[in-house]
Short mmCIF file of C-alpha atoms and ligand atoms in Angstrom, two decimals:
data_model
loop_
_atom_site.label_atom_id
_atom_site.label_comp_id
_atom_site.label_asym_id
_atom_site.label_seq_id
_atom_site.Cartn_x
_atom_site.Cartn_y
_atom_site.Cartn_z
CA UNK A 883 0.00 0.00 0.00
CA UNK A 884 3.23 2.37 0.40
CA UNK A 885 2.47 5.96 -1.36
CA UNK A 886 -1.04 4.62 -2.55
CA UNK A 887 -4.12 6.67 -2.56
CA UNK A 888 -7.05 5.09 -0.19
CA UNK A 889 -9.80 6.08 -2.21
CA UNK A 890 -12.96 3.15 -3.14
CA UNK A 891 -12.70 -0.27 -0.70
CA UNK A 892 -13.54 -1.88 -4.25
CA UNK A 893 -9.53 -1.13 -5.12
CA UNK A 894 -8.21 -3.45 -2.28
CA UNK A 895 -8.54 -7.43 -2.48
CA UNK A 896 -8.71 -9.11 0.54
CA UNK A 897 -5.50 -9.74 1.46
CA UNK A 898 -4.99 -6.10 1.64
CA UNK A 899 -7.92 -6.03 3.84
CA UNK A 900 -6.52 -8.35 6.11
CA UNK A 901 -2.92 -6.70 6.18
CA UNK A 902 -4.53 -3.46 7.63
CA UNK A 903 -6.65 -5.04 10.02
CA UNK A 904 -3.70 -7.16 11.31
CA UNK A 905 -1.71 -3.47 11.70
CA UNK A 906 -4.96 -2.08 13.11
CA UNK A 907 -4.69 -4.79 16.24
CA UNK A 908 -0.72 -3.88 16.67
CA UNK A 909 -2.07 -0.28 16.94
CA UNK A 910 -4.38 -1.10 19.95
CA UNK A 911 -1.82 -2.89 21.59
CA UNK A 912 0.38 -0.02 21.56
CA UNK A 913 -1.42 2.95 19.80
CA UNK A 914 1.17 6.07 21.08
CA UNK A 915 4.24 5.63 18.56
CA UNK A 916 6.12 8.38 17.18
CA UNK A 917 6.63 6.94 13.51
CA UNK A 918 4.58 9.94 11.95
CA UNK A 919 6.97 12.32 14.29
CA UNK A 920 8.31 14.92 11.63
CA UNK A 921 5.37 14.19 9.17
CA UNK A 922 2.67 16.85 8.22
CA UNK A 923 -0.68 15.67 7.29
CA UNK A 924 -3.31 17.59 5.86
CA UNK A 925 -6.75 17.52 6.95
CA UNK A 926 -9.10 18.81 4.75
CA UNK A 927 -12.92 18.79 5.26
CA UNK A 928 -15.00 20.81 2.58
CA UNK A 929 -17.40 19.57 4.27
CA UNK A 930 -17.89 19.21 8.34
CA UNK A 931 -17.50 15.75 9.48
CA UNK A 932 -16.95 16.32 13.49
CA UNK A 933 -16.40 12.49 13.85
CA UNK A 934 -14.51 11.52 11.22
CA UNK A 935 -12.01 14.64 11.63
CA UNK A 936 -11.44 13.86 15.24
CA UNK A 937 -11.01 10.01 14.83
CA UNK A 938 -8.28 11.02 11.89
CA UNK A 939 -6.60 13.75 14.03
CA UNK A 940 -6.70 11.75 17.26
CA UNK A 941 -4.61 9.32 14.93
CA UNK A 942 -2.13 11.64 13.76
CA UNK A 943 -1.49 12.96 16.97
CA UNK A 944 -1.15 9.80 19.08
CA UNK A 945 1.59 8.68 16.05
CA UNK A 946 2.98 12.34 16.93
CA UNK A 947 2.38 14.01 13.74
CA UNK A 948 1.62 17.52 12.63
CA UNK A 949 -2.01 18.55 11.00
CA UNK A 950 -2.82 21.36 8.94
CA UNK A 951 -5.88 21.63 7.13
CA UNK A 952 -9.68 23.13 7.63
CA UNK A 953 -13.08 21.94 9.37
CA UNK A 954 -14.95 23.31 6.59
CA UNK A 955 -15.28 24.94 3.03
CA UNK A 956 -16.39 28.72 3.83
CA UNK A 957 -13.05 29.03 5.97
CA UNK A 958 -11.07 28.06 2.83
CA UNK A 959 -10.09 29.37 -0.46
CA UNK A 960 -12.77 27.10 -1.90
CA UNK A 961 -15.47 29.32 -0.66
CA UNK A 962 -13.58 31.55 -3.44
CA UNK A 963 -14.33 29.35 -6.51
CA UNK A 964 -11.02 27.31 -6.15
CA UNK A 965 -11.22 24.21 -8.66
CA UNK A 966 -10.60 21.10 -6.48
CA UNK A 967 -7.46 20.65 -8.53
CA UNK A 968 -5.90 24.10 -7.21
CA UNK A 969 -6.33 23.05 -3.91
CA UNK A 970 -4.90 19.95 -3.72
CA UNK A 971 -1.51 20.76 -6.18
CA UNK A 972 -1.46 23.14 -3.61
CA UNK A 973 -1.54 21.54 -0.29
CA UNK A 974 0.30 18.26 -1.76
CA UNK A 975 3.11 21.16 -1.37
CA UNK A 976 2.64 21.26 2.47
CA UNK A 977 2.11 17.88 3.16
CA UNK A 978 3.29 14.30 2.92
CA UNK A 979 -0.51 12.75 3.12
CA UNK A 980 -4.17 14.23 2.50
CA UNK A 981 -7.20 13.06 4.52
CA UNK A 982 -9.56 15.18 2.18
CA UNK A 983 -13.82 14.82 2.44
CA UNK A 984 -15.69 16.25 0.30
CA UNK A 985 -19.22 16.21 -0.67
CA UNK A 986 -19.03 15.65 -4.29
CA UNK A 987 -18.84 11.85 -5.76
CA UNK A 988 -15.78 10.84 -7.06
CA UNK A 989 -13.56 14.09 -5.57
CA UNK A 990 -11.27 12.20 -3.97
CA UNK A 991 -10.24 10.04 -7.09
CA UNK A 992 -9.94 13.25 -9.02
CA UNK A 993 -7.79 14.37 -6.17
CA UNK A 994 -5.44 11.16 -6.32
CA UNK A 995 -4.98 11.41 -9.81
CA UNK A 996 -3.57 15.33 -9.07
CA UNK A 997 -2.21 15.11 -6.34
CA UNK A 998 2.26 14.44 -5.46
CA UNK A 999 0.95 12.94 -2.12
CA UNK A 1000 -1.19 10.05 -1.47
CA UNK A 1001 -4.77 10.56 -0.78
CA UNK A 1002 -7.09 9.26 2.04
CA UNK A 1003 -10.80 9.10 0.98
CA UNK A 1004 -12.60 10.05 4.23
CA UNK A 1005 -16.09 10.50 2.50
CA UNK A 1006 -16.78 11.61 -0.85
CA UNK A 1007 -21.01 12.33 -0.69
CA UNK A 1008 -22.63 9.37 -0.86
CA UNK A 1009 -20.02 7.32 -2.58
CA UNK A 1010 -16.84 5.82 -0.41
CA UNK A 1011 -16.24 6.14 2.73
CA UNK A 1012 -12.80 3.24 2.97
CA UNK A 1013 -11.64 4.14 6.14
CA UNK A 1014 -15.16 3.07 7.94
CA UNK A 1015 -15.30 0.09 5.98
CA UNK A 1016 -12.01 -1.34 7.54
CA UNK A 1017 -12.75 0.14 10.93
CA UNK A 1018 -16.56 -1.92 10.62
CA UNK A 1019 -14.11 -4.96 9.21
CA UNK A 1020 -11.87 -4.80 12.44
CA UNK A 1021 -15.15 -4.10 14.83
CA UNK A 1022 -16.33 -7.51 13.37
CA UNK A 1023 -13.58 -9.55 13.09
CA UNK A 1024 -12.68 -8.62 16.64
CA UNK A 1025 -15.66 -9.27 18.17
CA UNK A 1026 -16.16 -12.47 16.16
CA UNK A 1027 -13.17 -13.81 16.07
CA UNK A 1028 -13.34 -14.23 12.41
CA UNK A 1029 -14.94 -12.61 9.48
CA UNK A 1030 -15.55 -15.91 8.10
CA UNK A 1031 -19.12 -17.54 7.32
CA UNK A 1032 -20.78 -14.71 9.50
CA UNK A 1033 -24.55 -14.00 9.33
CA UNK A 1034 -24.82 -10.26 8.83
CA UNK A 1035 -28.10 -8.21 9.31
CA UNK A 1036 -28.22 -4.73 7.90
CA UNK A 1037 -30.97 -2.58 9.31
CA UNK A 1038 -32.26 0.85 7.77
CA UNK A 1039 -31.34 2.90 5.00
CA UNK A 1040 -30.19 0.36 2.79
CA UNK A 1041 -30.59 2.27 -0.23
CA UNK A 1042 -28.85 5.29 0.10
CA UNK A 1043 -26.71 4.25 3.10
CA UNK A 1044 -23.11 4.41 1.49
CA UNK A 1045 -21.80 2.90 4.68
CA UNK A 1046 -23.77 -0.63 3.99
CA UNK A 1047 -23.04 -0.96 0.18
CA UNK A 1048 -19.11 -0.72 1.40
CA UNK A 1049 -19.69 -3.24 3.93
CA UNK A 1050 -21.52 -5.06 1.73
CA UNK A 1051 -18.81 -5.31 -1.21
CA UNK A 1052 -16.09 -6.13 1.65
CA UNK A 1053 -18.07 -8.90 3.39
CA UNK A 1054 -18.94 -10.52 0.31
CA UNK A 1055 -15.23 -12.08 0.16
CA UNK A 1056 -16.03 -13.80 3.31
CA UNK A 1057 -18.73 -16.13 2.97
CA UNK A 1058 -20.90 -14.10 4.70
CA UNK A 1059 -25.02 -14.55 4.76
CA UNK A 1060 -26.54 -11.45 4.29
CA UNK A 1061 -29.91 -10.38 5.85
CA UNK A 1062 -31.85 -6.71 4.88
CA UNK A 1063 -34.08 -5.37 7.01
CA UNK A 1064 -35.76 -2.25 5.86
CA UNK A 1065 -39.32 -0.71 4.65
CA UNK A 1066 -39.86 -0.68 1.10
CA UNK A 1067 -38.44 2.55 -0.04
CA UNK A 1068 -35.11 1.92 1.44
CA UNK A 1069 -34.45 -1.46 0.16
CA UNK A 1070 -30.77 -2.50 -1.06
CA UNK A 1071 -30.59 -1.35 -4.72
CA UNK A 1072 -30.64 -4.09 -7.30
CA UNK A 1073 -27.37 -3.74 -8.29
CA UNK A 1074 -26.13 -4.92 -4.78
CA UNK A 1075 -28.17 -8.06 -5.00
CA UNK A 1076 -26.93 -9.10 -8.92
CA UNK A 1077 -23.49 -8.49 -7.51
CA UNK A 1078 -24.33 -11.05 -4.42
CA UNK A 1079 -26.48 -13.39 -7.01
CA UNK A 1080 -23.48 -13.56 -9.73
CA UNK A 1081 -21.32 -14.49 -6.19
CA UNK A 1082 -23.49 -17.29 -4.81
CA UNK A 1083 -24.30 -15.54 -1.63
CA UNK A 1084 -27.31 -15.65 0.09
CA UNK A 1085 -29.35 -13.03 1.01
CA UNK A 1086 -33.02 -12.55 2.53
CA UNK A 1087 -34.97 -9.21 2.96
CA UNK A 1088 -37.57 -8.71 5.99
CA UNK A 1089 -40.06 -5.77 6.14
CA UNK A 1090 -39.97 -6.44 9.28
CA UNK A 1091 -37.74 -6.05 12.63
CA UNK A 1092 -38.52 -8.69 14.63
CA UNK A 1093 -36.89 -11.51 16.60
CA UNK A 1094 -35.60 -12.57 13.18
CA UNK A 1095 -32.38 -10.75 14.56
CA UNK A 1096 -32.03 -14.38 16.88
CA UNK A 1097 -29.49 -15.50 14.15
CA UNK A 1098 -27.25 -12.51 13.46
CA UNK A 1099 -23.52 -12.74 14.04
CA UNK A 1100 -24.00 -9.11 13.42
CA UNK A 1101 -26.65 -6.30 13.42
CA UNK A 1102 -25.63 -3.30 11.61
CA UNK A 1103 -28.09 -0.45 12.20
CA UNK A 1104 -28.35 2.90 9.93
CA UNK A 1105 -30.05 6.18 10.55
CA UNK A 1106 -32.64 6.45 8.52
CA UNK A 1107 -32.54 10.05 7.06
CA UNK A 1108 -35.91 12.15 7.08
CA UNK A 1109 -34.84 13.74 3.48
CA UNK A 1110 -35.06 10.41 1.98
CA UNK A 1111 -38.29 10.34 2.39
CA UNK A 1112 -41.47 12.60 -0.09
CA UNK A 1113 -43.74 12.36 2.40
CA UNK A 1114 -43.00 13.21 6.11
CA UNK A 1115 -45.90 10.80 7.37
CA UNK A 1116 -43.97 8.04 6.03
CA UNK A 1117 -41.01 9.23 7.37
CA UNK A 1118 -42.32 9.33 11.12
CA UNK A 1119 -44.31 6.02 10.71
CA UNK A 1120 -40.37 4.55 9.31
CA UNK A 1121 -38.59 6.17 12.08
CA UNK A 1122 -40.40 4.54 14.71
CA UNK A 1123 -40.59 0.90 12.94
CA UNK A 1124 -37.00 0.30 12.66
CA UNK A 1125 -35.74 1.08 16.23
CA UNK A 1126 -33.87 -1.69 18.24
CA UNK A 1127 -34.91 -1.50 21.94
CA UNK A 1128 -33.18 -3.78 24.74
CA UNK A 1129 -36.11 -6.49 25.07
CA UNK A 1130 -35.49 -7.28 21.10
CA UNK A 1131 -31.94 -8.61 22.53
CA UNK A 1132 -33.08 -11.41 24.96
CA UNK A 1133 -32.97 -13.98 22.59
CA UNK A 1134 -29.58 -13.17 20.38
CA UNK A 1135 -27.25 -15.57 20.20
CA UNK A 1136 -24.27 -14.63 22.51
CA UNK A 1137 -21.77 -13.50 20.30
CA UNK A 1138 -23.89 -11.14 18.82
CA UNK A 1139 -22.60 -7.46 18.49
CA UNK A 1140 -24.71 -4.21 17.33
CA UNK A 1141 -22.52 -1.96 15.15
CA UNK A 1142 -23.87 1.36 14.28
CA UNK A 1143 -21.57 4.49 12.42
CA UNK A 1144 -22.79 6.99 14.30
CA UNK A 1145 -23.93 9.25 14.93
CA UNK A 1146 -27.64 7.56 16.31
CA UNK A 1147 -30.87 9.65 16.26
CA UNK A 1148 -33.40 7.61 17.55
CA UNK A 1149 -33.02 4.25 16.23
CA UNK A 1150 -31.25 1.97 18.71
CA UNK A 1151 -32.85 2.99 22.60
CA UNK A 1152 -30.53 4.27 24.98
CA UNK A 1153 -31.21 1.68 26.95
CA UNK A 1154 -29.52 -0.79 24.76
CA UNK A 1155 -26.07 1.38 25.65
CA UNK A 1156 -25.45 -0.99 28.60
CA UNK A 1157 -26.40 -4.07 26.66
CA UNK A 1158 -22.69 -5.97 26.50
CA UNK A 1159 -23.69 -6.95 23.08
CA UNK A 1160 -24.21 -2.88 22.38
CA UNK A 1161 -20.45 -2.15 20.56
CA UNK A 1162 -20.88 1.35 18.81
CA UNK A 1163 -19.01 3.05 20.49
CA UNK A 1164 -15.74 0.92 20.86
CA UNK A 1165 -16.27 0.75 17.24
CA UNK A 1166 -15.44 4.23 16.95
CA UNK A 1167 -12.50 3.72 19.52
CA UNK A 1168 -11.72 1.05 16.50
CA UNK A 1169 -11.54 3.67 14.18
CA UNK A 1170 -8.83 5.36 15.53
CA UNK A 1171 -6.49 2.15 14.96
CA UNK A 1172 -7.64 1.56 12.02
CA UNK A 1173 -6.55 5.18 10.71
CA UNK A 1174 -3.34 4.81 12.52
CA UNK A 1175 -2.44 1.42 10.29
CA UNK A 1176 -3.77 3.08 7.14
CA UNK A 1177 -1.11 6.35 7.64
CA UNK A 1178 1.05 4.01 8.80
CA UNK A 1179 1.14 1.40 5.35
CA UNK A 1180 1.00 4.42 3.15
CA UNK A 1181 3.68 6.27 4.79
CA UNK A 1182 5.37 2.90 4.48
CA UNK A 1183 6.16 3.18 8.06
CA UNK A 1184 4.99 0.17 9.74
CA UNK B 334 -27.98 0.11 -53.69
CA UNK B 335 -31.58 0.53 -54.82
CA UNK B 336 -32.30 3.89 -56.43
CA UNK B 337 -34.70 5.63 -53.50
CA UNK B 338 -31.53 5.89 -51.56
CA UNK B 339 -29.25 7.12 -54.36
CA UNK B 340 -31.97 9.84 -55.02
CA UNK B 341 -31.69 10.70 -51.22
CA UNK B 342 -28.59 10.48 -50.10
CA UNK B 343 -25.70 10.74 -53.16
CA UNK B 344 -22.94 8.47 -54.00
CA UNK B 345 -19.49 8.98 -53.01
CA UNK B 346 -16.26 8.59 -54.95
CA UNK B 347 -14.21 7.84 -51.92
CA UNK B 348 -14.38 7.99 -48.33
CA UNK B 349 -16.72 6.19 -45.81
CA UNK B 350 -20.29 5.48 -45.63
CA UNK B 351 -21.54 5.02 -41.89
CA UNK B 352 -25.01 3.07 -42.28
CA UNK B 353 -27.47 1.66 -40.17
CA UNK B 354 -27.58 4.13 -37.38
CA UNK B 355 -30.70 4.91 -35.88
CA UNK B 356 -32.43 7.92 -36.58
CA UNK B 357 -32.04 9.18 -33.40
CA UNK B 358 -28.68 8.76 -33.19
CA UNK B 359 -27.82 11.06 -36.15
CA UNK B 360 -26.66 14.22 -34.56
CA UNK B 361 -25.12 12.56 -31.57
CA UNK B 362 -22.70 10.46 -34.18
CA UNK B 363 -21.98 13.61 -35.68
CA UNK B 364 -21.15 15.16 -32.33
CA UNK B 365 -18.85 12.42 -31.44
CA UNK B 366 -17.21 12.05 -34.60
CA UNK B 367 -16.72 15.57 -34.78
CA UNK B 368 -17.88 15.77 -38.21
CA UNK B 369 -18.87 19.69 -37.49
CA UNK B 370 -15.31 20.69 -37.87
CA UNK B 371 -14.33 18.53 -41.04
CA UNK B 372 -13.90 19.95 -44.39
CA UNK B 373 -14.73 17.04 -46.50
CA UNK B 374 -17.85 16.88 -47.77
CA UNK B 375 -20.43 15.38 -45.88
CA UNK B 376 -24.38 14.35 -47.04
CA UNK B 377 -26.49 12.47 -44.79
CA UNK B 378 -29.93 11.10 -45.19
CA UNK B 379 -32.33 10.39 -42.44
CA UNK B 380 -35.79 9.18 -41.29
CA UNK B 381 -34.98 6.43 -43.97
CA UNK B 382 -36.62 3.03 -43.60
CA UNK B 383 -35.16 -0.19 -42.41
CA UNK B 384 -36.19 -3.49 -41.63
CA UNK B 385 -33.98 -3.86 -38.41
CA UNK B 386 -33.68 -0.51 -37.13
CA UNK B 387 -37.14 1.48 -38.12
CA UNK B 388 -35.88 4.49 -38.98
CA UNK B 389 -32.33 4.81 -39.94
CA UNK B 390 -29.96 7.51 -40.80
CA UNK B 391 -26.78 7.32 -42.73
CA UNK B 392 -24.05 9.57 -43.24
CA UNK B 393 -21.61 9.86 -45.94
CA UNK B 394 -18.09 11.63 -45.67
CA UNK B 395 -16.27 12.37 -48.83
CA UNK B 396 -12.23 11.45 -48.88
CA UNK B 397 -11.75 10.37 -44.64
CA UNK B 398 -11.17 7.12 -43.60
CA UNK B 399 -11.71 6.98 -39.84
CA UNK B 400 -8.89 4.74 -37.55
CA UNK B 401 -10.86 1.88 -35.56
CA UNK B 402 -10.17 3.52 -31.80
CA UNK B 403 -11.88 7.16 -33.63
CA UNK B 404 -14.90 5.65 -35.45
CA UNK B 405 -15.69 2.62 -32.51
CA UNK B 406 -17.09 4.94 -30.28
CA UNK B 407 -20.09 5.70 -32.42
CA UNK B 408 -21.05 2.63 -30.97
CA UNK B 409 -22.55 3.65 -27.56
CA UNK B 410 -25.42 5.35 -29.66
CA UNK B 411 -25.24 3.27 -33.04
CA UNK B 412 -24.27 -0.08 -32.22
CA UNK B 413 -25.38 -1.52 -35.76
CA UNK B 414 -23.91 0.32 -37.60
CA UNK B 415 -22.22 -0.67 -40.55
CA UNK B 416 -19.34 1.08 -42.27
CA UNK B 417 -18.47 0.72 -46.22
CA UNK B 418 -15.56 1.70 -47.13
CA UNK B 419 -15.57 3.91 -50.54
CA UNK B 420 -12.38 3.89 -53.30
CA UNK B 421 -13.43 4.83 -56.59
CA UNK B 422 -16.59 4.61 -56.24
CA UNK B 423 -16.99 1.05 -55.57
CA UNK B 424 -17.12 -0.47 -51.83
CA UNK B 425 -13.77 -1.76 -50.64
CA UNK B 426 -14.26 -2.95 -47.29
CA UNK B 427 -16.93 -3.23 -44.82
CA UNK B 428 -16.88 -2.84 -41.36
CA UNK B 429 -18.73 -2.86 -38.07
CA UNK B 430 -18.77 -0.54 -34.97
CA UNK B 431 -17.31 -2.38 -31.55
CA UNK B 432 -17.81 -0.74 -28.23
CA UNK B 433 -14.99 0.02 -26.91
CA UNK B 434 -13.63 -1.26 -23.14
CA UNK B 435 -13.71 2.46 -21.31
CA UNK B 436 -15.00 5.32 -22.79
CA UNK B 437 -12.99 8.57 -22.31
CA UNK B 438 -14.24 12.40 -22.74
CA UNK B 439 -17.33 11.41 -25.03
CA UNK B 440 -19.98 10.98 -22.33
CA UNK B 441 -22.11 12.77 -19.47
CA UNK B 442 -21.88 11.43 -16.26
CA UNK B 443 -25.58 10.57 -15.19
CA UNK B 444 -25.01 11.42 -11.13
CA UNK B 445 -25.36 15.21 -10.65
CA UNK B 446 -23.26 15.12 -7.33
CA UNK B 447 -20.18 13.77 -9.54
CA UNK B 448 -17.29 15.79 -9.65
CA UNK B 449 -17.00 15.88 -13.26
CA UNK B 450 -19.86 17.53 -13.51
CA UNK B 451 -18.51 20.44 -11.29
CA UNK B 452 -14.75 21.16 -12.09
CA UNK B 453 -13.20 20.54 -15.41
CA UNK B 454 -12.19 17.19 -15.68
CA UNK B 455 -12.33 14.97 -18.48
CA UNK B 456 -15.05 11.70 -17.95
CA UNK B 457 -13.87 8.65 -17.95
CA UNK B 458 -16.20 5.17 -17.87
CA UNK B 459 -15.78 1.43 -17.64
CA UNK B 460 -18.05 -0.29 -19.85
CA UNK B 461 -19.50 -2.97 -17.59
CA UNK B 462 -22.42 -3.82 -20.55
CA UNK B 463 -21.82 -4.22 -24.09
CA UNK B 464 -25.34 -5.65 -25.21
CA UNK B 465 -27.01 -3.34 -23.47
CA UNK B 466 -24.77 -0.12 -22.59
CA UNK B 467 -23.96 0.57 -19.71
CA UNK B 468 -21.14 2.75 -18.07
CA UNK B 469 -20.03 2.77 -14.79
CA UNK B 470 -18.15 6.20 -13.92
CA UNK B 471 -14.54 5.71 -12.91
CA UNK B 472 -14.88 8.99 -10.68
CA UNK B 473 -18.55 8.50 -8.60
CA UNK B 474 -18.80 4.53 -9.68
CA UNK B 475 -22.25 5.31 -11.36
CA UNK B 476 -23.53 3.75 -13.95
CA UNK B 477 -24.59 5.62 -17.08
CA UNK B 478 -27.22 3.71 -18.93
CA UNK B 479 -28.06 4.19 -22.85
CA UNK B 480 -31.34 6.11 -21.70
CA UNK B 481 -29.95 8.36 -19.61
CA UNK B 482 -26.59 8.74 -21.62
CA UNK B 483 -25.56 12.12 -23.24
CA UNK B 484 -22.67 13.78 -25.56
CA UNK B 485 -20.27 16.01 -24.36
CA UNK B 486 -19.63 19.04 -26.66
ZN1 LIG C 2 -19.52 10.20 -12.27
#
């Protein structure tokens, strides 16, 4: 992966997959190194991404490198009419690495294909989104052991959820049974099911969210978005159908984990927080390994 | 060649005759082969019947011969189409159109949030369906179908 661009997860085979993950787990054991000590990375967010930002710069800094960069476009010279291209020939300059998001599809490819520096993808609209593809890919192989011949429920927005359709193309190297759960205007597009099809993978879709969760290895949940929907009665009818409460947990087998990518509105209880099997928000403590063993392979410093 | 078509569209001495495109397709095969800026002479004929296509256009350009990579992506829009190649009058090859593996600078991307469609870059496409078209945008990873798909100019 030295001085390669992270940009789509569908540019890395699984053995790459694997390689990060395996860095990812030296990073937890010892996540305060100063390999990136000297290095300048470059943070840029045209558009605000609280989370993201912080896991990336809580990264950086615990692998005692420099940032530089903006939280959002109107502080920058973009607010100005600065092409994309500009930008980035520009800050590849100041930089050894570029964590860019952006909210226009296919940005950060553009960017790679500009830029002296390797690129991170850290959200590019509703396209990629890489880095929380491994991070979900390290959540479940640590909490399952394996990523092997897992039964995987997703549970939302299934249609416009970029995060699913990630995980989705990643899991699908590992045997995994796939399970949608979502009302009928947020179903997985049909593209995503030909892909599984032409694969031999199984997959079932439920209306419903019920006790059919008893089976999961994993449940995935999404927010599901009140733009997505034409007509706001539908929206608060959806909103209230496809919320996981504690009592839906009793009878889960005991492995079973609940990812989420957060941020949550309403659609797993707070009550469900204390639930052991409740692993959001170590998942986002996952992130910041992740990042670490991303910077670190394309640095080339691991 | 039967004689309604000589009276509507005339013979050439040499050159290329593109045939079998459909109708609709006229003006965006002229777009893509540029044919606006070439000094040859050029007649085309449209709205003409055919069995296969309905209505068919065809276009004649006097003294150019087009190279394979140039004249294959008519394809996307006229993927019949049939080229005769003119010397003297007489046909001295024929040909047919092949869509090409990616597709560079020739097509719209469909997805509005793509970057192309924002700063100046040139598009770029993987064709992931030869029988029936369909490009997948190497920037955004869209697909572009034949419905929705539009020349640059
Ligand atoms: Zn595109």
């Amino acid at each position: 992966m030295k001085n390669r661009s992270l940009i789509s997860i569908n540019d890395y085979s699984k053995e790459e997959y694997i390689k990060i993950l395996d860095l990812a787990a030296e990073f937890e054991k010892n996540p305060d190194q100063d390999i990136l000590k000297g290095k300048v990375i470059a943070t840029l967010f045209f558009e605000p991404s609280t989370r993201t930002r912080l896991s990336f710069e809580s990264a950086i800094n615990r692998l005692g490198g420099r940032i530089i960069g903006f939280t959002d476009a109107t502080s920058s010279s973009v607010s100005k009419g600065e092409s994309l291209n500009d930008t980035i020939r520009t800050v590849a300059n100041y930089s050894d690495l570029i964590v860019m998001r952006h909210p226009l599809e296919g940005s950060a490819r553009h960017a790679s294909e500009v830029s002296s520096v390797p690129i991170i993808n850290a959200g590019d609209g509703a396209n990629q989104h890489p880095t929380q593809t491994l991070l979900d890919l390290y959540s479940i192989r640590k909490t399952q052991g394996t990523l092997d011949n897992l039964n995987l429920f997703l549970v939302g927005d299934l249609k416009y959820g970029r995060t699913v359709h990630s995980l989705l193309m990643a899991m699908s190297h590992f045997n995994t049974t796939f399970n949608f759960i979502s009302p009928v205007e947020l179903q997985m597009p049909n593209e995503y099911k030909i892909y599984l099809d032409n694969l031999g993978l199984k997959y079932y879709e439920h209306l419903d969210f019920t006790d059919i969760i008893s089976r999961a290895d994993i449940v995935y949940m999404t927010r599901v978005q009140k733009e997505r929907f034409s007509d706001p009665i539908e929206y608060e009818k959806t909103k209230n159908t496809y919320v996981l409460k504690n009592t839906m947990l009793q009878n889960t087998k005991p492995n079973m984990k609940i990812l989420h990518p957060l941020p949550r509105v309403n659609e797993i209880s707070v009550d469900v927080d204390e639930n052991e099997k409740a692993y959001y928000f170590t998942q986002a403590l996952n992130g910041v390994y992740t990042r670490q063993a991303i910077l670190a392979s394309i640095l080339g410093l691991q | 060649m039967n004689e309604s078509k000589k009276l509507s569209v005339s013979a050439i001495k040499e050159g290329t005759v593109i045939d079998h495109i459909p109708a609709a397709s006229l003006f965006k095969v002229l777009t893509i082969l540029d044919l606006e800026s070439l000094k040859s002479q050029i007649t085309f004929g449209t709205n003409l019947y055919s069995k296969n296509l309905g209505l068919k256009a065809i276009i004649k350009v006097s003294n150019k011969f087009f190279k394979d990579n140039e004249i294959n992506k008519i394809a996307l829009v006229a993927p019949e189409a049939k080229l005769n190649i003119i010397t003297d009058y007489e046909v001295v090859e024929k040909k047919i159109v092949q869509i090409p593996e990616n597709v560079v600078g020739i097509v719209k991307c469909v997805n509005p949030k793509c970057i192309t469609n924002h700063d100046e870059i040139v598009t770029r496409f993987t064709v992931i369906n030869k029988s029936d078209v369909a490009l997948k945008c190497h920037y955004c990873e869209k697909i572009t179908d034949q419905a929705q798909m539009k020349i640059l100019k």
